[in-house]
Amino acid sequence: MIEQKTDQLHALEQRYMLNLFARPPMALVRGEGVKVWDDSGRMYLDFVGGIACSPLGHAHPVVVKAISEQAAKLIQVSNLYFNEPQLELAEWLAKHSSMQRAFFVNSGAEANETAIKLARKYGKQNRGKSTGEDGRYEIISMLGGFHGRTLATVAATGKPHYQKPFSPMPPGFINVAFNDIEAVKQATNERTVAIMLELIQGEAGINPVSQEYAKAIRAWCDENDLLLIIDEVQTGVGRTGTLWVYEQYGIQPDIMTLAKGLAGGVPIGATLATDKAAVFVPGEHGSTFGGNPLACATAIAVLNTIVEQNLPQQAMRLGGYLTRKIEALREKYPLIKEVRGKGLMIGVGLNGDHSAKVASEAMERGLLINPVNPSTLRMVPALILTEAEADQAVEILDQALAAVGTPEATPSNGH
Ligand SMILES: *Cc1c(COP(=O)(O)O)cnc(C)c1O
C-alpha cells in the first residue's frame, strides 16, 4: 500500500511539476516541535526544519496563535497603506541589531536582490574613483556562497553549476575565493561598491569564515568606502548562538539580509540597512506582498519568543552538546572527518562523497538530515531541541553510519 502511495506521488510530480527535485518516497503531512510525520504515519526527528526555517519547531502554539489571530483580522493590504505589524517589526529589528532601517520582502533571494539594488544606488550617489556613467556597481561575493536563485542573486552566488544553464548572467558580479582577504583586495577596483558574503556559508556545507578574515573585510570596506552586505538568511534569528552571527565576529554590516526562520516558517524576507546605506527614495523599489500583516505579526511573535526564552543560548548549548557527541562518534567511524559550524547550524564533514547514503540510512531509521553537499551532512533543527532529542538523533546517526560501514574509496583516508 505504501508503495502504491509513493508511486502516486511520483506519478503526479512527473505529470504536473517542473522537473527539479529528486525526493524521497514519502510526503510529510504533520509536525509538532522537532518531530514530523509522513503520510503513512511514520515519525521522524526533523533536523532539516524546512531548511533552517523553523526556529520554534512545527505547530508551536505561539506561531499558530499569531497566524490565526492575524488571519482573522487582516492578511494583506499592499504597501500603499500603513500596517501596524510591519512598523512594529521594523522597530523590533532596529532595537535588536546594529541596523537602523528595514524593508520587507518574501524570501531570501528577494532580500538579497534588494540589498544589491541598494548597494548599486549607493554607488551611483557615492561615485568614489569611478569614471563610468553608472558610478560604482560591482559586487564582490564568494565562491561557494549562496544568495538565492533570481538572476542577480544567482550571479552573486559563486556556483557555476547554478549559473551556466541561464547565461548570460547580469554583469557587475565577481566571485572570489572564500575566506581569502587577498582575493578580495585583488578583485577590488574603481567600480566596486560592495562586498557580499555569509559569515558561515550554509549551502556550501557549513563553512565559517575566520575571525581575522571578518575583521579584515570590515577594515577593507571602511578604507575603500565599500558597503559590507552580510547575508544572515540562514545564520540569523538565534540559530548560531546569538541573535545574529555577526555579533560573534565583532563586526557590523552596512546591509544585512534575513529570511528563512524569521517568521517561523511563514514566507518573509528582510533587508536591513544602516542610515548611511539607506539611500532609496520613494518609488525606486517595492513589493506587493512584502511586509504584509500576516508575515510581520508572526515574525514579531517568533522573535519575542526567541528572546524571552533565551533560545540563542539554548542553541549554543545544544549545539555544543550535539557537536561533542558527534565528534565522539568519530572514534568509531573514520567516515566522519570533522564537525563544523556554530550553535544549531552544524555540518558533519565526511571523508568521501557519502552524505546521501548516510542521510538515506538515517531517514529509514527516523531522522531527517540534509546531505547539503556530497561530503557534508547539514543539521539545522529547531532551537527548542532538547537533550533527549539530541541523544536520540545521535543514536540514529550512529546506526546509520554503522549501516553504511566503511565504504571503499574514501579519498582522505588514503588506503
Ligand atoms: C536560503 C538562502 C538564501 C535564499 O533564500 P530563498 O528564500 O530560498 O530565496 C539566500 N542566502 C542564504 C545564505 C540562504 O541560506
Coordinates of C-alpha atoms and ligand atoms in Angstrom, one line a residue:
M1 CA 0.0 0.0 0.0
I2 CA 2.8 2.4 0.9
E3 CA 4.5 1.6 -2.3
Q4 CA 1.3 2.4 -4.2
K5 CA 1.0 5.7 -2.5
T6 CA 4.6 6.5 -3.3
D7 CA 4.1 5.6 -6.9
Q8 CA 1.2 8.0 -6.9
L9 CA 3.4 10.9 -5.6
H10 CA 6.0 10.3 -8.2
A11 CA 3.4 10.0 -11.0
L12 CA 1.7 13.3 -10.0
E13 CA 5.1 15.0 -9.8
Q14 CA 6.1 13.7 -13.2
R15 CA 2.9 14.6 -14.8
Y16 CA 2.3 18.1 -13.3
M17 CA 5.5 19.6 -11.9
L18 CA 8.6 21.2 -13.4
N19 CA 11.3 18.6 -13.1
L20 CA 13.6 20.0 -10.4
F21 CA 13.9 17.7 -7.4
A22 CA 14.8 14.1 -6.6
R23 CA 12.7 13.5 -3.5
P24 CA 12.5 10.5 -1.1
P25 CA 9.3 8.4 -1.4
M26 CA 7.1 10.0 1.2
A27 CA 5.1 13.1 1.8
L28 CA 5.3 15.0 5.2
V29 CA 1.8 15.8 6.4
R30 CA 2.1 16.9 10.1
G31 CA 4.6 18.2 12.6
E32 CA 4.9 19.0 16.3
G33 CA 8.1 20.5 17.8
V34 CA 11.1 18.7 16.4
K35 CA 9.0 15.8 15.1
V36 CA 7.3 15.3 11.8
W37 CA 5.1 12.6 10.4
D38 CA 4.7 11.2 6.9
D39 CA 1.6 10.1 5.0
S40 CA 2.0 6.6 6.3
G41 CA 2.1 7.7 9.9
R42 CA 5.9 7.3 10.4
M43 CA 7.6 9.7 12.8
Y44 CA 10.9 11.4 12.1
L45 CA 13.1 13.7 14.1
D46 CA 13.3 16.8 11.9
F47 CA 16.9 18.1 11.7
V48 CA 16.2 19.9 8.4
G49 CA 13.4 22.1 9.8
G50 CA 12.2 23.3 6.4
I51 CA 15.9 24.2 5.8
A52 CA 16.5 26.3 8.9
C53 CA 13.0 27.8 8.7
S54 CA 11.5 26.6 12.0
P55 CA 13.4 28.1 15.0
L56 CA 10.4 27.2 17.2
G57 CA 9.7 23.9 15.6
H58 CA 6.4 22.7 14.0
A59 CA 3.0 23.8 15.2
H60 CA 4.3 26.0 18.0
P61 CA 1.4 27.4 19.9
V62 CA 2.8 31.0 19.7
V63 CA 3.1 30.7 15.9
V64 CA -0.3 29.1 15.5
K65 CA -1.9 31.8 17.6
A66 CA -0.1 34.7 15.8
I67 CA -1.1 33.3 12.4
S68 CA -4.7 32.6 13.2
E69 CA -5.4 35.9 15.1
Q70 CA -3.8 37.9 12.3
A71 CA -5.5 35.9 9.6
A72 CA -8.9 36.6 11.2
K73 CA -8.1 40.4 11.2
L74 CA -6.1 41.3 8.1
I75 CA -3.7 39.3 5.8
Q76 CA -2.7 41.6 3.0
V77 CA -3.0 45.4 2.4
S78 CA -0.1 46.1 -0.1
N79 CA 2.5 48.8 0.7
L80 CA 0.1 51.6 -0.4
Y81 CA -1.1 51.8 3.2
F82 CA 0.5 51.5 6.7
N83 CA 0.0 48.3 8.6
E84 CA 0.9 48.2 12.2
P85 CA 2.7 44.8 12.4
Q86 CA 5.1 45.9 9.6
L87 CA 6.2 49.1 11.6
E88 CA 6.4 47.2 14.8
L89 CA 8.6 44.5 13.2
A90 CA 10.9 47.2 11.8
E91 CA 11.2 48.8 15.2
W92 CA 11.9 45.4 16.8
L93 CA 14.7 44.7 14.4
A94 CA 16.3 48.1 14.8
K95 CA 16.2 47.8 18.6
H96 CA 17.8 44.3 18.5
S97 CA 20.5 44.8 15.9
S98 CA 23.1 47.4 14.7
M99 CA 20.9 48.2 11.7
Q100 CA 18.5 51.2 11.6
R101 CA 16.0 50.6 8.8
A102 CA 14.1 47.8 7.2
F103 CA 12.4 46.8 4.0
F104 CA 10.3 43.6 3.9
V105 CA 10.0 41.0 1.1
N106 CA 9.0 37.4 0.8
S107 CA 12.2 35.3 0.5
G108 CA 16.0 35.3 0.9
A109 CA 16.6 35.9 -2.8
E110 CA 14.4 38.9 -2.7
A111 CA 16.1 40.3 0.4
N112 CA 19.4 40.0 -1.4
E113 CA 18.1 41.4 -4.6
T114 CA 17.0 44.4 -2.6
A115 CA 20.5 44.6 -1.0
I116 CA 22.1 44.6 -4.4
K117 CA 19.9 47.4 -5.7
L118 CA 20.5 49.4 -2.5
A119 CA 24.3 49.0 -3.0
R120 CA 24.1 50.0 -6.6
K121 CA 22.1 53.1 -5.8
Y122 CA 24.7 53.9 -3.1
G123 CA 27.4 53.5 -5.8
K124 CA 25.7 56.0 -8.1
Q125 CA 25.5 58.6 -5.3
N126 CA 28.9 57.9 -3.9
R127 CA 30.9 57.5 -7.1
G128 CA 34.4 57.5 -5.5
K129 CA 37.1 57.0 -8.1
S130 CA 34.7 55.7 -10.7
T131 CA 34.8 57.4 -14.0
G132 CA 31.9 55.3 -15.5
E133 CA 28.5 56.6 -16.2
D134 CA 26.9 54.2 -13.8
G135 CA 29.2 55.1 -11.0
R136 CA 30.2 52.1 -8.9
Y137 CA 28.1 49.0 -9.2
E138 CA 30.3 45.9 -8.9
I139 CA 29.7 43.5 -6.1
I140 CA 32.4 41.0 -4.9
S141 CA 30.9 37.8 -3.5
M142 CA 32.4 34.4 -2.5
L143 CA 32.9 31.2 -4.4
G144 CA 30.7 28.5 -2.9
G145 CA 28.4 31.2 -1.4
F146 CA 24.7 31.1 -1.8
H147 CA 22.4 34.2 -2.1
G148 CA 19.4 32.9 -4.0
R149 CA 18.0 31.8 -7.4
T150 CA 16.9 35.0 -9.1
L151 CA 19.2 36.1 -11.9
A152 CA 21.1 38.8 -9.9
T153 CA 21.4 36.7 -6.7
V154 CA 22.5 33.6 -8.7
A155 CA 25.2 35.8 -10.3
A156 CA 26.3 36.7 -6.8
T157 CA 26.1 33.0 -5.8
G158 CA 29.6 31.5 -6.5
K159 CA 28.4 28.3 -8.0
P160 CA 28.9 28.0 -11.8
H161 CA 26.6 24.9 -11.8
Y162 CA 23.6 27.2 -10.8
Q163 CA 24.6 29.9 -13.3
K164 CA 25.6 28.1 -16.5
P165 CA 22.2 26.9 -17.7
F166 CA 20.9 30.5 -17.5
S167 CA 23.7 32.5 -19.0
P168 CA 24.3 35.3 -19.7
M169 CA 24.5 36.4 -16.1
P170 CA 23.7 40.0 -15.3
P171 CA 27.0 42.0 -15.2
G172 CA 28.5 43.5 -12.1
F173 CA 29.4 40.5 -10.0
I174 CA 32.8 39.0 -9.2
N175 CA 33.1 35.7 -7.3
V176 CA 36.4 35.3 -5.4
A177 CA 37.9 32.6 -3.2
F178 CA 36.2 32.2 0.2
N179 CA 37.9 33.3 3.4
D180 CA 40.8 34.8 1.4
I181 CA 41.3 38.5 2.0
E182 CA 44.0 38.9 -0.7
A183 CA 41.5 37.6 -3.3
V184 CA 39.0 40.4 -2.2
K185 CA 41.7 43.0 -2.4
Q186 CA 42.8 41.9 -5.8
A187 CA 39.3 42.0 -7.2
T188 CA 38.5 45.5 -5.8
N189 CA 38.7 48.2 -8.5
E190 CA 37.2 51.6 -9.2
R191 CA 33.8 50.0 -10.0
T192 CA 33.5 48.1 -6.7
V193 CA 30.7 49.2 -4.4
A194 CA 30.1 46.3 -2.0
I195 CA 31.3 43.0 -0.6
M196 CA 28.6 40.4 0.0
L197 CA 29.0 37.3 2.0
E198 CA 27.7 34.8 4.5
L199 CA 29.9 34.6 7.7
I200 CA 29.0 30.9 7.8
Q201 CA 28.4 29.5 4.3
G202 CA 25.3 27.4 4.6
E203 CA 24.6 25.7 1.3
A204 CA 28.3 25.3 0.7
G205 CA 28.5 22.9 3.7
I206 CA 28.5 25.0 6.9
N207 CA 31.9 26.8 6.5
P208 CA 32.6 29.6 8.9
V209 CA 34.9 32.4 7.9
S210 CA 37.8 33.1 10.3
Q211 CA 37.7 35.9 12.9
E212 CA 40.7 37.6 11.2
Y213 CA 39.1 37.5 7.8
A214 CA 35.8 39.0 9.1
K215 CA 37.8 41.9 10.7
A216 CA 39.9 42.4 7.6
I217 CA 36.9 42.5 5.3
R218 CA 35.3 45.2 7.6
A219 CA 38.5 47.2 7.6
W220 CA 38.9 46.9 3.8
C221 CA 35.3 48.1 3.3
D222 CA 36.0 51.1 5.6
E223 CA 39.2 52.0 3.8
N224 CA 37.6 51.9 0.4
D225 CA 34.0 53.2 1.1
L226 CA 32.6 49.8 0.2
L227 CA 29.3 48.5 1.7
L228 CA 29.5 45.3 3.6
I229 CA 26.5 43.2 2.9
I230 CA 26.1 40.3 5.3
D231 CA 23.7 37.6 4.3
E232 CA 22.2 36.2 7.5
V233 CA 19.3 34.5 5.8
Q234 CA 20.4 31.1 7.3
T235 CA 22.5 32.2 10.3
G236 CA 20.1 34.8 11.6
V237 CA 17.4 34.6 14.3
G238 CA 19.3 32.9 17.0
R239 CA 20.5 29.8 15.3
T240 CA 24.2 30.2 15.8
G241 CA 24.0 31.1 19.5
T242 CA 23.5 34.9 19.1
L243 CA 20.5 36.6 17.5
W244 CA 22.8 37.5 14.5
V245 CA 26.1 35.7 13.8
Y246 CA 28.0 39.0 13.0
E247 CA 27.9 39.6 16.8
Q248 CA 30.3 36.7 17.3
Y249 CA 32.7 38.2 14.8
G250 CA 32.8 41.7 16.5
I251 CA 31.9 43.5 13.2
Q252 CA 28.8 45.2 11.9
P253 CA 27.4 45.1 8.5
D254 CA 26.1 48.1 6.4
I255 CA 23.4 46.0 5.0
M256 CA 22.1 42.7 6.3
T257 CA 19.5 40.3 4.9
L258 CA 17.2 37.9 6.7
A259 CA 14.6 35.3 5.7
K260 CA 14.3 31.6 6.4
G261 CA 13.4 31.4 10.2
L262 CA 12.3 35.0 10.7
A263 CA 8.6 34.2 10.8
G264 CA 8.7 30.6 12.0
G265 CA 8.1 29.2 8.5
V266 CA 5.8 31.8 7.1
P267 CA 7.4 33.3 4.0
I268 CA 9.2 36.6 4.7
G269 CA 12.4 38.3 4.0
A270 CA 14.0 41.5 5.2
T271 CA 16.7 43.8 4.1
L272 CA 18.1 45.9 6.9
A273 CA 20.4 48.9 6.4
T274 CA 22.2 51.5 8.4
D275 CA 21.2 55.1 7.9
K276 CA 24.3 55.6 5.7
A277 CA 23.3 52.8 3.4
A278 CA 19.6 53.6 3.3
V279 CA 19.6 55.5 0.0
F280 CA 16.3 54.6 -1.6
V281 CA 13.8 57.3 -2.4
P282 CA 10.0 56.8 -2.9
G283 CA 9.1 54.7 -5.9
E284 CA 12.5 53.2 -6.5
H285 CA 11.7 49.8 -5.1
G286 CA 8.7 47.8 -3.8
S287 CA 6.9 44.5 -3.2
T288 CA 3.3 43.6 -3.3
F289 CA 3.3 41.0 -0.6
G290 CA 6.4 42.3 1.2
G291 CA 5.8 43.3 4.8
N292 CA 2.2 42.0 4.9
P293 CA 0.5 42.0 8.3
L294 CA 0.3 38.2 8.4
A295 CA 4.0 37.5 8.0
C296 CA 5.1 40.5 10.1
A297 CA 2.8 39.7 13.1
T298 CA 4.1 36.1 13.0
A299 CA 7.7 37.3 12.9
I300 CA 7.1 39.6 15.9
A301 CA 5.7 36.6 17.9
V302 CA 8.6 34.4 16.8
L303 CA 11.3 37.0 17.7
N304 CA 9.7 37.8 21.1
T305 CA 9.6 34.1 22.0
I306 CA 13.2 33.6 20.9
V307 CA 14.4 36.4 23.1
E308 CA 12.1 35.7 26.1
Q309 CA 13.1 32.0 26.2
N310 CA 16.8 32.7 25.7
L311 CA 16.7 30.4 22.6
P312 CA 20.1 31.7 21.2
Q313 CA 21.8 30.5 24.4
Q314 CA 19.9 27.2 24.1
A315 CA 21.1 26.8 20.5
M316 CA 24.7 27.5 21.7
R317 CA 24.4 24.9 24.5
L318 CA 22.6 22.2 22.5
G319 CA 24.9 22.8 19.5
G320 CA 27.9 22.2 21.7
Y321 CA 26.3 19.1 23.2
L322 CA 25.5 17.7 19.7
T323 CA 28.9 18.6 18.4
R324 CA 30.7 16.8 21.2
K325 CA 28.5 13.7 20.8
I326 CA 29.1 13.5 17.0
E327 CA 32.8 14.1 17.5
A328 CA 32.8 11.2 19.9
L329 CA 31.4 9.0 17.1
R330 CA 34.4 9.8 15.0
E331 CA 36.4 7.3 17.0
K332 CA 34.1 4.6 15.9
Y333 CA 33.6 5.8 12.3
P334 CA 36.6 7.1 10.4
L335 CA 34.0 8.2 7.8
I336 CA 33.4 11.3 10.0
K337 CA 36.1 13.8 9.2
E338 CA 35.1 16.8 11.3
V339 CA 32.1 18.7 12.7
R340 CA 31.8 22.4 11.7
G341 CA 29.5 25.3 12.5
K342 CA 28.2 27.3 15.4
G343 CA 25.2 26.7 17.6
L344 CA 22.5 24.7 15.9
M345 CA 23.9 25.2 12.4
I346 CA 26.0 22.1 12.2
G347 CA 27.9 20.5 9.3
V348 CA 29.2 16.9 9.6
G349 CA 32.1 16.7 7.1
L350 CA 32.7 13.2 5.8
N351 CA 35.7 11.5 4.3
G352 CA 34.5 10.9 0.8
D353 CA 31.2 11.5 -1.0
H354 CA 28.8 9.5 1.2
S355 CA 26.4 12.0 2.6
A356 CA 23.4 11.0 0.5
K357 CA 23.9 7.3 1.6
V358 CA 24.1 8.3 5.3
A359 CA 21.1 10.6 5.1
S360 CA 19.1 7.9 3.5
E361 CA 20.0 5.3 6.1
A362 CA 19.2 7.9 8.8
M363 CA 15.8 8.6 7.2
E364 CA 14.9 4.9 7.2
R365 CA 15.6 5.0 11.0
G366 CA 13.6 8.1 11.7
L367 CA 16.0 11.1 11.4
L368 CA 15.8 13.7 8.7
I369 CA 19.2 15.3 7.9
N370 CA 20.2 17.0 4.7
P371 CA 23.1 15.9 2.6
V372 CA 23.9 19.6 1.7
N373 CA 26.8 18.6 -0.5
P374 CA 28.3 15.1 -1.4
S375 CA 30.5 15.0 1.7
T376 CA 28.6 17.1 4.2
L377 CA 25.5 16.4 6.3
R378 CA 23.7 19.5 7.5
M379 CA 21.8 19.7 10.8
V380 CA 19.6 22.8 11.4
P381 CA 16.9 21.6 13.9
A382 CA 14.5 23.9 15.8
L383 CA 16.2 25.9 18.6
I384 CA 13.8 24.3 21.1
L385 CA 15.6 21.0 20.7
T386 CA 16.0 19.0 23.9
E387 CA 19.0 17.0 25.1
A388 CA 16.8 13.8 24.9
E389 CA 16.0 14.6 21.2
A390 CA 19.7 15.3 20.5
D391 CA 20.6 11.9 22.1
Q392 CA 18.0 10.2 20.0
A393 CA 19.3 11.8 16.8
V394 CA 22.9 10.8 17.6
E395 CA 21.8 7.3 18.3
I396 CA 20.1 7.1 14.9
L397 CA 23.1 8.7 13.2
D398 CA 25.3 6.1 14.9
Q399 CA 23.1 3.3 13.4
A400 CA 23.1 4.9 10.0
L401 CA 26.9 5.2 10.0
A402 CA 27.1 1.5 11.0
A403 CA 24.8 0.6 8.2
V404 CA 26.9 2.5 5.7
G405 CA 30.0 0.8 7.1
T406 CA 33.5 1.8 5.9
P407 CA 32.9 2.5 2.2
E408 CA 35.8 1.9 -0.2
A409 CA 37.4 4.8 -1.9
T410 CA 37.3 7.2 1.0
P411 CA 39.9 9.6 -0.6
S412 CA 41.2 11.4 2.5
N413 CA 41.8 8.1 4.3
G414 CA 44.5 7.2 1.9
H415 CA 44.0 3.4 2.0
Ligands
LIG1 C1 18.4 30.0 1.6 C2 19.3 31.1 1.4 C3 19.0 32.2 0.5 C4 17.9 32.2 -0.4 O1 16.7 32.2 0.3 P1 15.3 31.9 -0.5 O2 14.2 32.2 0.5 O3 15.4 30.4 -0.9 O4 15.3 32.8 -1.7 C5 19.9 33.2 0.5 N1 21.0 33.3 1.3 C6 21.3 32.3 2.1 C7 22.5 32.4 3.0 C8 20.5 31.2 2.2 O5 20.8 30.2 3.1

